CSV table of C-alpha atoms and ligand atoms in Angstrom, one decimal:
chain,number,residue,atom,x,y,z
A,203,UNK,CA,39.9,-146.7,-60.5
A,204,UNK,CA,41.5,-144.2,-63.4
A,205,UNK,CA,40.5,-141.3,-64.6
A,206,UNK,CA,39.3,-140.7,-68.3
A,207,UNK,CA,42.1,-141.2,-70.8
A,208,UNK,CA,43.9,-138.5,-71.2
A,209,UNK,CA,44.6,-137.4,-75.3
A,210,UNK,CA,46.9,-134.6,-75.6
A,211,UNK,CA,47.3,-133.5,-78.8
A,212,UNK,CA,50.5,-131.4,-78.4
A,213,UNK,CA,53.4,-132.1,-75.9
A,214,UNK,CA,55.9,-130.7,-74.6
A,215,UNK,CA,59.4,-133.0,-73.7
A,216,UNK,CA,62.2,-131.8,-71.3
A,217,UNK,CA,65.4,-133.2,-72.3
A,218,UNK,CA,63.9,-134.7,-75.2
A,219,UNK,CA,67.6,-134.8,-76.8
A,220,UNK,CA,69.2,-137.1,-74.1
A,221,UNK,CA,69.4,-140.9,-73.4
A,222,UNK,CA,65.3,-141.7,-72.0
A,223,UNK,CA,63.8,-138.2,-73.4
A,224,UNK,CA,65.0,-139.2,-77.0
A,225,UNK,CA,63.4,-143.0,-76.0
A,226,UNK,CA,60.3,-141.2,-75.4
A,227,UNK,CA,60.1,-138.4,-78.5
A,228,UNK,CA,60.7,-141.8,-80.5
A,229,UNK,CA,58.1,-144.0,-78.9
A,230,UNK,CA,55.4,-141.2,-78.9
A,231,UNK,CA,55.8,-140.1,-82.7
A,232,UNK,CA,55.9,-144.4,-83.4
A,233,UNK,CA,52.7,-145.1,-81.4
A,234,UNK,CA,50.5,-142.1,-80.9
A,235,UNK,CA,50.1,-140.6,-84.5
A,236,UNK,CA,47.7,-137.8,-83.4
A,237,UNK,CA,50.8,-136.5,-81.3
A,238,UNK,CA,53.0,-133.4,-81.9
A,239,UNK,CA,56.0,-133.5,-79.8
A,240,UNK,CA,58.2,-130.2,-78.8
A,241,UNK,CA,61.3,-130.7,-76.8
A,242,UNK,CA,62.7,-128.4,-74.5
A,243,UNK,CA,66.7,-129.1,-74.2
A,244,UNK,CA,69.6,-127.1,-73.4
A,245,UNK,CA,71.9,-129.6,-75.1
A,246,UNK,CA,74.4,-129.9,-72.0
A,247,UNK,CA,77.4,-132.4,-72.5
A,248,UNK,CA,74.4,-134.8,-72.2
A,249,UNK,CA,72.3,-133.5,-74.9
A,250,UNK,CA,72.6,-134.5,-78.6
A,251,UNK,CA,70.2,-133.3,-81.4
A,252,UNK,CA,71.5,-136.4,-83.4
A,253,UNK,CA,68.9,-138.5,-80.9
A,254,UNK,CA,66.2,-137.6,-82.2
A,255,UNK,CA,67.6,-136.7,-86.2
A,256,UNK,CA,65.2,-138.2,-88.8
A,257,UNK,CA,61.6,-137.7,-87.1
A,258,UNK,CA,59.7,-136.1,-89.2
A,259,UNK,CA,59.1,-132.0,-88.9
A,260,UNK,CA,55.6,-131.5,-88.7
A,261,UNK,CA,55.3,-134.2,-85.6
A,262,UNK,CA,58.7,-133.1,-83.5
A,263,UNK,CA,60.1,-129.6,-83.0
A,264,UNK,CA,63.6,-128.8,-81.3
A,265,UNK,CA,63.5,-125.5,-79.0
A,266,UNK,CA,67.2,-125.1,-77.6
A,267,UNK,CA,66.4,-124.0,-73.9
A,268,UNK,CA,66.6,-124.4,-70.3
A,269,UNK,CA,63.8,-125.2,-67.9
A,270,UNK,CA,65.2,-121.9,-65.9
A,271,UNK,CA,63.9,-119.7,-68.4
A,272,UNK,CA,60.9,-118.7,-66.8
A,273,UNK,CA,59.5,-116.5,-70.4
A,274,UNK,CA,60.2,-119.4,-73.1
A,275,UNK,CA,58.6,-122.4,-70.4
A,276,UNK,CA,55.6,-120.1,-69.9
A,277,UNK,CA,55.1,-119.9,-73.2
A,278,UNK,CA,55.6,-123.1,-74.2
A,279,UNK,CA,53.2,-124.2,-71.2
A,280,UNK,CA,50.3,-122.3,-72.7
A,281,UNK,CA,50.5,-123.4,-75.9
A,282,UNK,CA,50.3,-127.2,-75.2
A,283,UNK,CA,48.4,-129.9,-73.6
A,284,UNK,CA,50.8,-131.2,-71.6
A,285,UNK,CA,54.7,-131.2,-70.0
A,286,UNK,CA,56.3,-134.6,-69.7
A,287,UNK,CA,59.4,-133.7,-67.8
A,288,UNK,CA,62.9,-135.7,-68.4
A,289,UNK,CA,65.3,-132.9,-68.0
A,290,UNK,CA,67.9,-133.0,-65.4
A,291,UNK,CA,71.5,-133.7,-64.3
A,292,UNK,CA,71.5,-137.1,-64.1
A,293,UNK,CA,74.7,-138.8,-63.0
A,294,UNK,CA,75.6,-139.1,-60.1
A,295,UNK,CA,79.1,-139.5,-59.9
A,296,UNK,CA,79.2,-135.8,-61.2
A,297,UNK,CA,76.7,-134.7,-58.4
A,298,UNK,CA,79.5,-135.6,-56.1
A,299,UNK,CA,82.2,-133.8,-58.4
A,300,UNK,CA,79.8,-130.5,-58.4
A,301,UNK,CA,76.6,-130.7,-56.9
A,302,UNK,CA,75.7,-127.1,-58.0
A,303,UNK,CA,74.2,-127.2,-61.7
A,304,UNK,CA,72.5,-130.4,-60.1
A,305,UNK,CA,70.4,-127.9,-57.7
A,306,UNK,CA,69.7,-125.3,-60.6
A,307,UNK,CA,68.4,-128.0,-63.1
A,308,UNK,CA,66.7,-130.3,-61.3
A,309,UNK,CA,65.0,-128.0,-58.5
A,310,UNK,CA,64.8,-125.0,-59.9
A,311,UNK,CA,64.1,-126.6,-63.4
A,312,UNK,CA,61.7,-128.4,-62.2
A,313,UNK,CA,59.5,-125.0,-59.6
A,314,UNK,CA,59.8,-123.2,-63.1
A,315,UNK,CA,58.2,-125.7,-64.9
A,316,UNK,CA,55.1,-126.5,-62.4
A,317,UNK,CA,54.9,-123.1,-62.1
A,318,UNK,CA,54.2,-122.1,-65.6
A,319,UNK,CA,51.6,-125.3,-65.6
A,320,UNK,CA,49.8,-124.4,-62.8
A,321,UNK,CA,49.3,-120.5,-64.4
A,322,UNK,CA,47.6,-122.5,-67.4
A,323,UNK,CA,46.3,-125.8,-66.4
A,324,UNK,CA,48.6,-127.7,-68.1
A,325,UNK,CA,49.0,-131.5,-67.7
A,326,UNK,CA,52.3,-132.2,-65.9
A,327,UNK,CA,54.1,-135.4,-65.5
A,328,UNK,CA,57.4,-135.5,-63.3
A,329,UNK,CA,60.0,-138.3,-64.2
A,330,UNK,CA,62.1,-139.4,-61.1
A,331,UNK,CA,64.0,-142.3,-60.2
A,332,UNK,CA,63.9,-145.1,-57.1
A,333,UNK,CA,67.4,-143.4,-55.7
A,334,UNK,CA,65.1,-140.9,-53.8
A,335,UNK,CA,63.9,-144.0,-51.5
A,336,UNK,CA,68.1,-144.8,-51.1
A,337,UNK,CA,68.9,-147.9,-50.6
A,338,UNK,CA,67.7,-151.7,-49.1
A,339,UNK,CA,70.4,-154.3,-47.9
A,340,UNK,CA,71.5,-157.0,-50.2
A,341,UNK,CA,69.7,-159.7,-47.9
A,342,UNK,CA,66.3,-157.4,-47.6
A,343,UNK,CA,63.6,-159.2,-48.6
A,344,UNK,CA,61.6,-155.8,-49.5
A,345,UNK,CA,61.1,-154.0,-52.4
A,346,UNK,CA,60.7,-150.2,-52.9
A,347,UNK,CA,56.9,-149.5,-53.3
A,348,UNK,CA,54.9,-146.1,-53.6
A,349,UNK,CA,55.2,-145.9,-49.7
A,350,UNK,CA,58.3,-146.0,-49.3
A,351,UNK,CA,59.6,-143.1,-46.8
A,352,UNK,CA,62.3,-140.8,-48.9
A,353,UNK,CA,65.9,-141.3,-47.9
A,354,UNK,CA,68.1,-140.2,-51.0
A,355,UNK,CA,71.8,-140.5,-50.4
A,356,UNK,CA,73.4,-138.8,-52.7
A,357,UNK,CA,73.5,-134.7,-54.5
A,358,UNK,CA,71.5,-136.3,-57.5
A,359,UNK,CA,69.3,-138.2,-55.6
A,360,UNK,CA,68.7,-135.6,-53.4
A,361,UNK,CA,67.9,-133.3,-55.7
A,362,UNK,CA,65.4,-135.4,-57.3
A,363,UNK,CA,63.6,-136.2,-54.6
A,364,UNK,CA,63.5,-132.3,-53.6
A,365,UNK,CA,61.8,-131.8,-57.3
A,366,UNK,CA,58.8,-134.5,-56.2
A,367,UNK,CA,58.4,-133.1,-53.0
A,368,UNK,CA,57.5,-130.1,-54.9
A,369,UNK,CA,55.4,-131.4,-57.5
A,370,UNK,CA,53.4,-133.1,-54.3
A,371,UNK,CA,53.0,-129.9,-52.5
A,372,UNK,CA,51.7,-128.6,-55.8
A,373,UNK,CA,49.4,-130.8,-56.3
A,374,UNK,CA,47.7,-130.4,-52.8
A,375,UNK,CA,47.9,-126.9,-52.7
A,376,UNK,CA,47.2,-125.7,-55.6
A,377,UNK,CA,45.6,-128.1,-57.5
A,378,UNK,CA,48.5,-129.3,-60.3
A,379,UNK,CA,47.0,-132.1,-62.6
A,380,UNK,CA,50.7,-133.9,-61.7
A,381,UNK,CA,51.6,-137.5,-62.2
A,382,UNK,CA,54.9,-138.8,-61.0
A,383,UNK,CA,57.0,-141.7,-61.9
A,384,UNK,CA,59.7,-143.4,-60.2
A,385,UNK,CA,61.8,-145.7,-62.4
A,386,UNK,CA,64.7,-148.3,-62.3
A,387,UNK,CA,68.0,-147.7,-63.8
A,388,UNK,CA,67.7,-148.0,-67.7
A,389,UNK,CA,69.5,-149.6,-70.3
A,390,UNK,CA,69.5,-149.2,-74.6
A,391,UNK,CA,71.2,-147.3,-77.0
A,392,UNK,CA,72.0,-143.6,-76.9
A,393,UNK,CA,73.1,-144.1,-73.3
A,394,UNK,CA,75.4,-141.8,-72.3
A,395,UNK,CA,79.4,-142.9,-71.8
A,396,UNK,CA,79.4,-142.0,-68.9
A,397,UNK,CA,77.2,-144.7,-67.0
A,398,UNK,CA,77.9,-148.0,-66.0
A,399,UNK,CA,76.9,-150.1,-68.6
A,400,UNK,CA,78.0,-147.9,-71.9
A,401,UNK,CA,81.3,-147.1,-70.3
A,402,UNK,CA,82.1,-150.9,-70.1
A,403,UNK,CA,81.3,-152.2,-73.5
A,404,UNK,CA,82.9,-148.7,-75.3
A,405,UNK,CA,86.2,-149.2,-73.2
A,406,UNK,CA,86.1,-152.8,-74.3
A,407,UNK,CA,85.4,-151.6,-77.9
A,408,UNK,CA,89.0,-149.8,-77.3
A,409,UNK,CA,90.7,-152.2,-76.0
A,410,UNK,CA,90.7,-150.9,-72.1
A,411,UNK,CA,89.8,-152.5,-69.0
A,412,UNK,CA,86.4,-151.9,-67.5
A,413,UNK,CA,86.3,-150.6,-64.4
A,414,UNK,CA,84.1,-151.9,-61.5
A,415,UNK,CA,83.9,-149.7,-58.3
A,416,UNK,CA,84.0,-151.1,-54.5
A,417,UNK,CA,83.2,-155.0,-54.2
A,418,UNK,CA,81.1,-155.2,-57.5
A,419,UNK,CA,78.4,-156.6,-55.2
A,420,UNK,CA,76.1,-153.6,-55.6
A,421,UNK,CA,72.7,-154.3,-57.3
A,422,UNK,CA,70.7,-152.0,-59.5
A,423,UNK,CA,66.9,-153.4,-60.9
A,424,UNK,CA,67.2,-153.0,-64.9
A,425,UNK,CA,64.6,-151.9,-67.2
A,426,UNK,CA,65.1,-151.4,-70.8
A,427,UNK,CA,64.2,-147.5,-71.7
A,428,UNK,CA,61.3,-148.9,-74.1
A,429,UNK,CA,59.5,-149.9,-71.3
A,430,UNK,CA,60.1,-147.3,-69.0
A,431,UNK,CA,58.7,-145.1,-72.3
A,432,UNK,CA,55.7,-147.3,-72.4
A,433,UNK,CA,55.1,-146.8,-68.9
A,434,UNK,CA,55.3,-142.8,-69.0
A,435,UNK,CA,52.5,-142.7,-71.4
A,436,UNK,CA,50.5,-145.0,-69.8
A,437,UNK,CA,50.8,-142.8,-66.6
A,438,UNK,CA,50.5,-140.0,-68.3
A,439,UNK,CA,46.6,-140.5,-70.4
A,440,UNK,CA,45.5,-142.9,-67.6
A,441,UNK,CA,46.6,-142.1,-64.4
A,442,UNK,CA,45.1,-140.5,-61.7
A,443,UNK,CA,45.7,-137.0,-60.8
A,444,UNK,CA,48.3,-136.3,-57.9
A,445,UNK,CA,49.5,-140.2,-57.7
A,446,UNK,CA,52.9,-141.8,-57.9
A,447,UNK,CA,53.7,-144.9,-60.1
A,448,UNK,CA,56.5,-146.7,-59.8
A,449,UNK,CA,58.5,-148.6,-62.4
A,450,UNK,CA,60.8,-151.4,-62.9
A,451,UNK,CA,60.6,-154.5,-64.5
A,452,UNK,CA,62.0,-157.3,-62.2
A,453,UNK,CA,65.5,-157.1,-63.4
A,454,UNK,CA,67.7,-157.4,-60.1
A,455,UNK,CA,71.1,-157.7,-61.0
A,456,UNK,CA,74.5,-157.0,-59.0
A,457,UNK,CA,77.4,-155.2,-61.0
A,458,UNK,CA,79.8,-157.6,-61.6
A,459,UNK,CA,77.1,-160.6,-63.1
A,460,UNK,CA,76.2,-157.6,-65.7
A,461,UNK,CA,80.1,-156.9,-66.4
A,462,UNK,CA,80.8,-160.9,-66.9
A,463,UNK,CA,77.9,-160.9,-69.2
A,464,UNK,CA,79.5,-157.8,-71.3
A,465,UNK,CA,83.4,-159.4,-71.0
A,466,UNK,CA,81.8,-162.9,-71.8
A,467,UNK,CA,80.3,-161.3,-75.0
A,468,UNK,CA,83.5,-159.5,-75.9
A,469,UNK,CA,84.7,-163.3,-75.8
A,470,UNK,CA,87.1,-161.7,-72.8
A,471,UNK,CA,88.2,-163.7,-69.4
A,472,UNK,CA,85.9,-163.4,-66.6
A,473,UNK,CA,88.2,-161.1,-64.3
A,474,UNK,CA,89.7,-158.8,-67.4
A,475,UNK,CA,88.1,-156.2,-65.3
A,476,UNK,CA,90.2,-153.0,-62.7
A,477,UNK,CA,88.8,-152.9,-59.3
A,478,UNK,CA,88.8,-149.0,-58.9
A,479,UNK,CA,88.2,-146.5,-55.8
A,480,UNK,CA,84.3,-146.9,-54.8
A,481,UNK,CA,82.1,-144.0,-54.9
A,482,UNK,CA,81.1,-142.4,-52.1
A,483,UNK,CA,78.5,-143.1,-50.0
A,484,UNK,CA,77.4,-145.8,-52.8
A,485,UNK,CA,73.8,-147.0,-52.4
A,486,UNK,CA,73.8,-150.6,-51.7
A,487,UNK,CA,70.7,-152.4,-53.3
A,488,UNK,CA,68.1,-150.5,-55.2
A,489,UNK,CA,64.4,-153.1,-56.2
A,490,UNK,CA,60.9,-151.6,-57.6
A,491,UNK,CA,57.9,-153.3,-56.7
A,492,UNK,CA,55.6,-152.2,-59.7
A,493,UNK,CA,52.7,-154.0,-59.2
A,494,UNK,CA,50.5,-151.0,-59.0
A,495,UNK,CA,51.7,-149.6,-62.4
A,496,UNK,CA,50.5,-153.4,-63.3
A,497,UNK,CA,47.0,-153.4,-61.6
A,498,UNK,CA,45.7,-150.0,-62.0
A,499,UNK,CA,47.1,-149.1,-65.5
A,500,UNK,CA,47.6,-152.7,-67.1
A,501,UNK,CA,51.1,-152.0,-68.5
A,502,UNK,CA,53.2,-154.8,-68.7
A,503,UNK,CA,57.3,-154.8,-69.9
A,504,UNK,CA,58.3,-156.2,-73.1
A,505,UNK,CA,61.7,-156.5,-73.4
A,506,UNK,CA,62.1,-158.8,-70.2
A,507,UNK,CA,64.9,-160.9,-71.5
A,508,UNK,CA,68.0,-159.0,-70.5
A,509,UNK,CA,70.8,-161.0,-72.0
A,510,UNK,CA,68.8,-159.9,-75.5
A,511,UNK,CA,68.7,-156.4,-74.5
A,512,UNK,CA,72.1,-156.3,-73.3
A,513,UNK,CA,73.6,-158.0,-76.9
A,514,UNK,CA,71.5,-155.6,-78.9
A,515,UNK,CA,72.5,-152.7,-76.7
A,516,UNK,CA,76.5,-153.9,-77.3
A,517,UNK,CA,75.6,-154.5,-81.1
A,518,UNK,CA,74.4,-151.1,-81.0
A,519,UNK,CA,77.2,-149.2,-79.6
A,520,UNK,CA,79.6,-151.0,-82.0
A,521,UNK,CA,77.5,-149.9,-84.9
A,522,UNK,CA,77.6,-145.9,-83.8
A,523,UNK,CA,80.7,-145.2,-82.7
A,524,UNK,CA,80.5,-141.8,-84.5
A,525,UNK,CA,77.7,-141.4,-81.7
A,526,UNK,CA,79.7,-141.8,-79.1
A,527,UNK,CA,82.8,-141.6,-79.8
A,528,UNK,CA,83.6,-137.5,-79.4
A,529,UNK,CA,82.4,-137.9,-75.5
A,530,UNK,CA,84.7,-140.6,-74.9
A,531,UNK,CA,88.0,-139.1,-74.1
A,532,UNK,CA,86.8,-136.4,-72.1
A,533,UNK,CA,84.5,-138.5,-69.9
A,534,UNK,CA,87.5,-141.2,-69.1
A,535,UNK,CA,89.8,-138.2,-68.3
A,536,UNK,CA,87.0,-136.9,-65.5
A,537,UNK,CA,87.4,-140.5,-64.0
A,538,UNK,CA,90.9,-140.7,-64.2
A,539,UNK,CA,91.0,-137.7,-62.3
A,540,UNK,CA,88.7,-139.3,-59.6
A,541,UNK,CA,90.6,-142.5,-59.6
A,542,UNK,CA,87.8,-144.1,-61.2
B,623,NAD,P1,70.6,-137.6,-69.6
B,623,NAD,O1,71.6,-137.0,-68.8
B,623,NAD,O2,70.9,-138.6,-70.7
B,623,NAD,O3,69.7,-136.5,-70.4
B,623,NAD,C1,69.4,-135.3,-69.8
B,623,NAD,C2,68.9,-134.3,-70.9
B,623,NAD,O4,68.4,-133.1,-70.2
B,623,NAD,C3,70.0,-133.9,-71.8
B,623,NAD,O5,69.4,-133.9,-73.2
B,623,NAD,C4,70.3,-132.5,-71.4
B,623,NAD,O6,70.8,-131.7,-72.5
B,623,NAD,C5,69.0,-132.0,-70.9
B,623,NAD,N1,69.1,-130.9,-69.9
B,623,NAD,C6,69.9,-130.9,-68.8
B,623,NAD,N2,69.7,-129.7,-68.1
B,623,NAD,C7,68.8,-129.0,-68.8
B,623,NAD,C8,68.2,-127.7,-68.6
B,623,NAD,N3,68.6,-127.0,-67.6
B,623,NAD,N4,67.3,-127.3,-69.5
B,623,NAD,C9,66.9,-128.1,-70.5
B,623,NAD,N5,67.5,-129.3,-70.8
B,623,NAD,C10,68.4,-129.8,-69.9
B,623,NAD,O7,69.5,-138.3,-68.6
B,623,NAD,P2,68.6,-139.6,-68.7
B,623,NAD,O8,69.4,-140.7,-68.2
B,623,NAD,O9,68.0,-139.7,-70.0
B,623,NAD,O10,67.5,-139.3,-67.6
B,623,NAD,C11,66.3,-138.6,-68.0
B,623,NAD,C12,65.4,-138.5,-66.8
B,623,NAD,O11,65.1,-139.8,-66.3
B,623,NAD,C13,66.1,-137.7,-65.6
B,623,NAD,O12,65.1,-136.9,-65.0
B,623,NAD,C14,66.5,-138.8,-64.6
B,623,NAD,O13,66.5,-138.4,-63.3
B,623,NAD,C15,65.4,-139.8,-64.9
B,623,NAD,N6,65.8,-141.3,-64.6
B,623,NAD,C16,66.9,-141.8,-65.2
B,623,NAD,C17,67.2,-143.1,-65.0
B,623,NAD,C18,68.4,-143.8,-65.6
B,623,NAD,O14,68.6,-145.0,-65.4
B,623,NAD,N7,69.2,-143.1,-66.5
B,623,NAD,C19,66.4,-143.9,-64.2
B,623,NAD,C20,65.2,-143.3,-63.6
B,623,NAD,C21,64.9,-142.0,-63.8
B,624,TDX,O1,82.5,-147.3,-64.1
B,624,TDX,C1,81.6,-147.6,-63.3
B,624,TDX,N1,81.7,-148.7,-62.5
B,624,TDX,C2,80.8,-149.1,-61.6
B,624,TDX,O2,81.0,-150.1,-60.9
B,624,TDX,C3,80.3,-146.8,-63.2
B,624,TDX,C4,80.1,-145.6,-64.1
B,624,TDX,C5,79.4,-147.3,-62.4
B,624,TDX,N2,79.6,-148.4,-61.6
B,624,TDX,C6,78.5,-148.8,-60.7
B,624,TDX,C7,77.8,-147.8,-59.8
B,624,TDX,C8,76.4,-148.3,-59.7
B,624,TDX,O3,76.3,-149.3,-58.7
B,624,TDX,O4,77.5,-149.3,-61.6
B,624,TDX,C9,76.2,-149.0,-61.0
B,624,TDX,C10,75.4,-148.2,-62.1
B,624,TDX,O5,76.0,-146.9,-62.1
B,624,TDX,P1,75.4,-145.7,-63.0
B,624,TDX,O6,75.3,-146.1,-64.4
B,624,TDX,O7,76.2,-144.5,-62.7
B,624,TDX,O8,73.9,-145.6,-62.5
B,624,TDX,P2,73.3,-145.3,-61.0
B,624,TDX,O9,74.2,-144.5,-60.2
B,624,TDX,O10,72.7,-146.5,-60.5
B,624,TDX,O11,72.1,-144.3,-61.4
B,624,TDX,C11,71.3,-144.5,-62.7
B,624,TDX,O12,70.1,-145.1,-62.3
B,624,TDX,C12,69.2,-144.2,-61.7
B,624,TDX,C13,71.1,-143.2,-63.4
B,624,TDX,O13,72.4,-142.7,-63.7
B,624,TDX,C14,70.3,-142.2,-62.7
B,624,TDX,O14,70.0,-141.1,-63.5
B,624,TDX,C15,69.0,-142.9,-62.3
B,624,TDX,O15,68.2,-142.1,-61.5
């Protein structure tokens, strides 16, 4: 069913300094020892060197750069074994406020990229998310699966789901040795403020409501970003050329169960919560059905016990709030400003 493993000796990682990259530079340099890792990151307002401070030199190098540059991407495609790509714009709130660097990152990022590694024959693997598939009802016994038609609702998701269509037409035309992955929302440290989760236990930190948008009934599937790291590599030296993995780890849960569980461990009541203005066009239900990842590449999640996750994850951000702290006001001022 697979191919040969795959052992790259030298890779390159997109967005390396942001929340899943950083997971990833982390998990490679822990578990594959043979490994050097170079990341390719602009350091946007997303971006922080301080994710990945400490590794050692002669395993990861930091090259400050944007996927758009077609010289530096080039170059860095034929001197390496492989591109695992994590770089994007990746929240989608902002894709509604300004959809544009959204289409220059995460399409054009992504045609520079797969051009550069078809010129050398470079491994590629593309890291995308379930929002390209849009959304099931709340009472819809299906889950998302590889063959599930596109039908992304929002600028982000559309823009990643423009980005796979290309790494598929790549692939068939001209040959790209491409994997993709399509992954569940994640949670762990280094999450940016921004997102659901570490917005609600840093505005608790400071004493401020959280905010929940429409009926709090939407559900998102939740994987912790160790897994989804395990699962890239295990796609990427084991699976087969030109498929599509999906990945999630059976962690269905609607929005306001995960803010009780925060506001329950801040020892806060139930409903010390503001209802505020939904976003738009807000995808309902999103659910992975993984059991391909399972069967053909044997990976399995770890951290499956997401109360654990979610106390070490609230641990965490009480522990580094010189991480997080200087994004703080400036991210709660962009809601503010969209009634959020
Ligand atoms: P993030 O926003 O935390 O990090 C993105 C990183 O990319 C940052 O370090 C940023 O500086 C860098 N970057 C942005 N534009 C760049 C450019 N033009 N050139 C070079 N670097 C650039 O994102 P994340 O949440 O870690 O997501 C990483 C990837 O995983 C994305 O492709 C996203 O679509 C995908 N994904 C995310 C989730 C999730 O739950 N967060 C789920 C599934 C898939
Ligand atoms: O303050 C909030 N209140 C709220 O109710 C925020 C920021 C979000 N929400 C809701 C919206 C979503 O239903 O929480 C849910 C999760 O929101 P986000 O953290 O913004 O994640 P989501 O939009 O689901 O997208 C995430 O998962 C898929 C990542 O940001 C994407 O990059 C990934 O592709």
């Amino acid at each position: 069913m697979t191919n040969d493993i795959f052992e790259p000796k030298s890779i390159v990682v997109t967005g390396g300094c942001g929340f899943i990259g950083s997971n990833f530079v982390h998990h490679v340099v822990r578990e594959h020892p043979g490994v050097k890792v170079t990341v390719l990151d602009k350091l946007t307002y997303a971006g922080n060197r301080e994710n990945i401070a400490g590794l050692p030199a002669d395993r990861v190098e930091l090259v400050v750069g944007d996927i758009c540059d077609r010289d530096l991407v080039n170059d860095l495609a034929a001197s390496h074994d492989a591109i695992v790509h994590y770089a994007a714009e990746s929240h989608n709130d902002n894709s509604i406020a300004n959809p544009e660097p959204f289409l220059r990152t995460n399409v054009e990022g992504t045609y520079t990229l797969i051009e550069a590694c078809r010129a050398h024959g470079t491994r590629y693997h593309h890291v995308s998310t379930d929002e390209v598939y849009g959304d099931l009802a709340l009472d819809d016994p299906a889950r998302f699966t590889e063959e599930t038609p596109y039908r992304p609702s929002s600028p982000y998701s559309s823009t990643k789901a423009a980005s796979d269509m290309l790494v598929r037409a790549w692939v068939r035309t001209f040959g790209l040795k491409a994997t993709i992955s399509n992954c569940s929302n994640n949670y762990g440290p280094y999450q940016h403020v921004e997102k659901f989760i570490p917005r609600q236990i840093t505005n608790l930190i400071d004493g401020v409501r959280p905010k929940l948008y429409g009926d709090g009934k939407n559900v998102r599937d939740w994987i912790h970003t160790e897994d989804h790291s395990s699962a890239v590599w295990a796609i990427l030296t084991k699976g087969r050329i030109g498929e599509t993995y999906l990945i999630g780890a059976d962690g269905e849960r609607d929005n306001i169960t995960v803010l009780r569980e925060i506001l329950k461990a801040f020892g806060r009541d139930a409903d010390d919560f503001d209802w505020v203005r939904d976003r738009p066009g807000h995808d309902r239900r999103y659910a992975i059905d993984s059991s391909k990842l399972r069967r053909e590449l044997g990976w399995e999640p770890a951290h499956t016990d997401f109360a654990a996750g979610l106390a070490e994850t609230i641990a965490w951000y009480r522990d580094n709030e010189a991480w997080w702290r200087p994004a703080k006001e400036a991210t709660e001022a962009r809601y503010a400003a969209q009634g959020q």
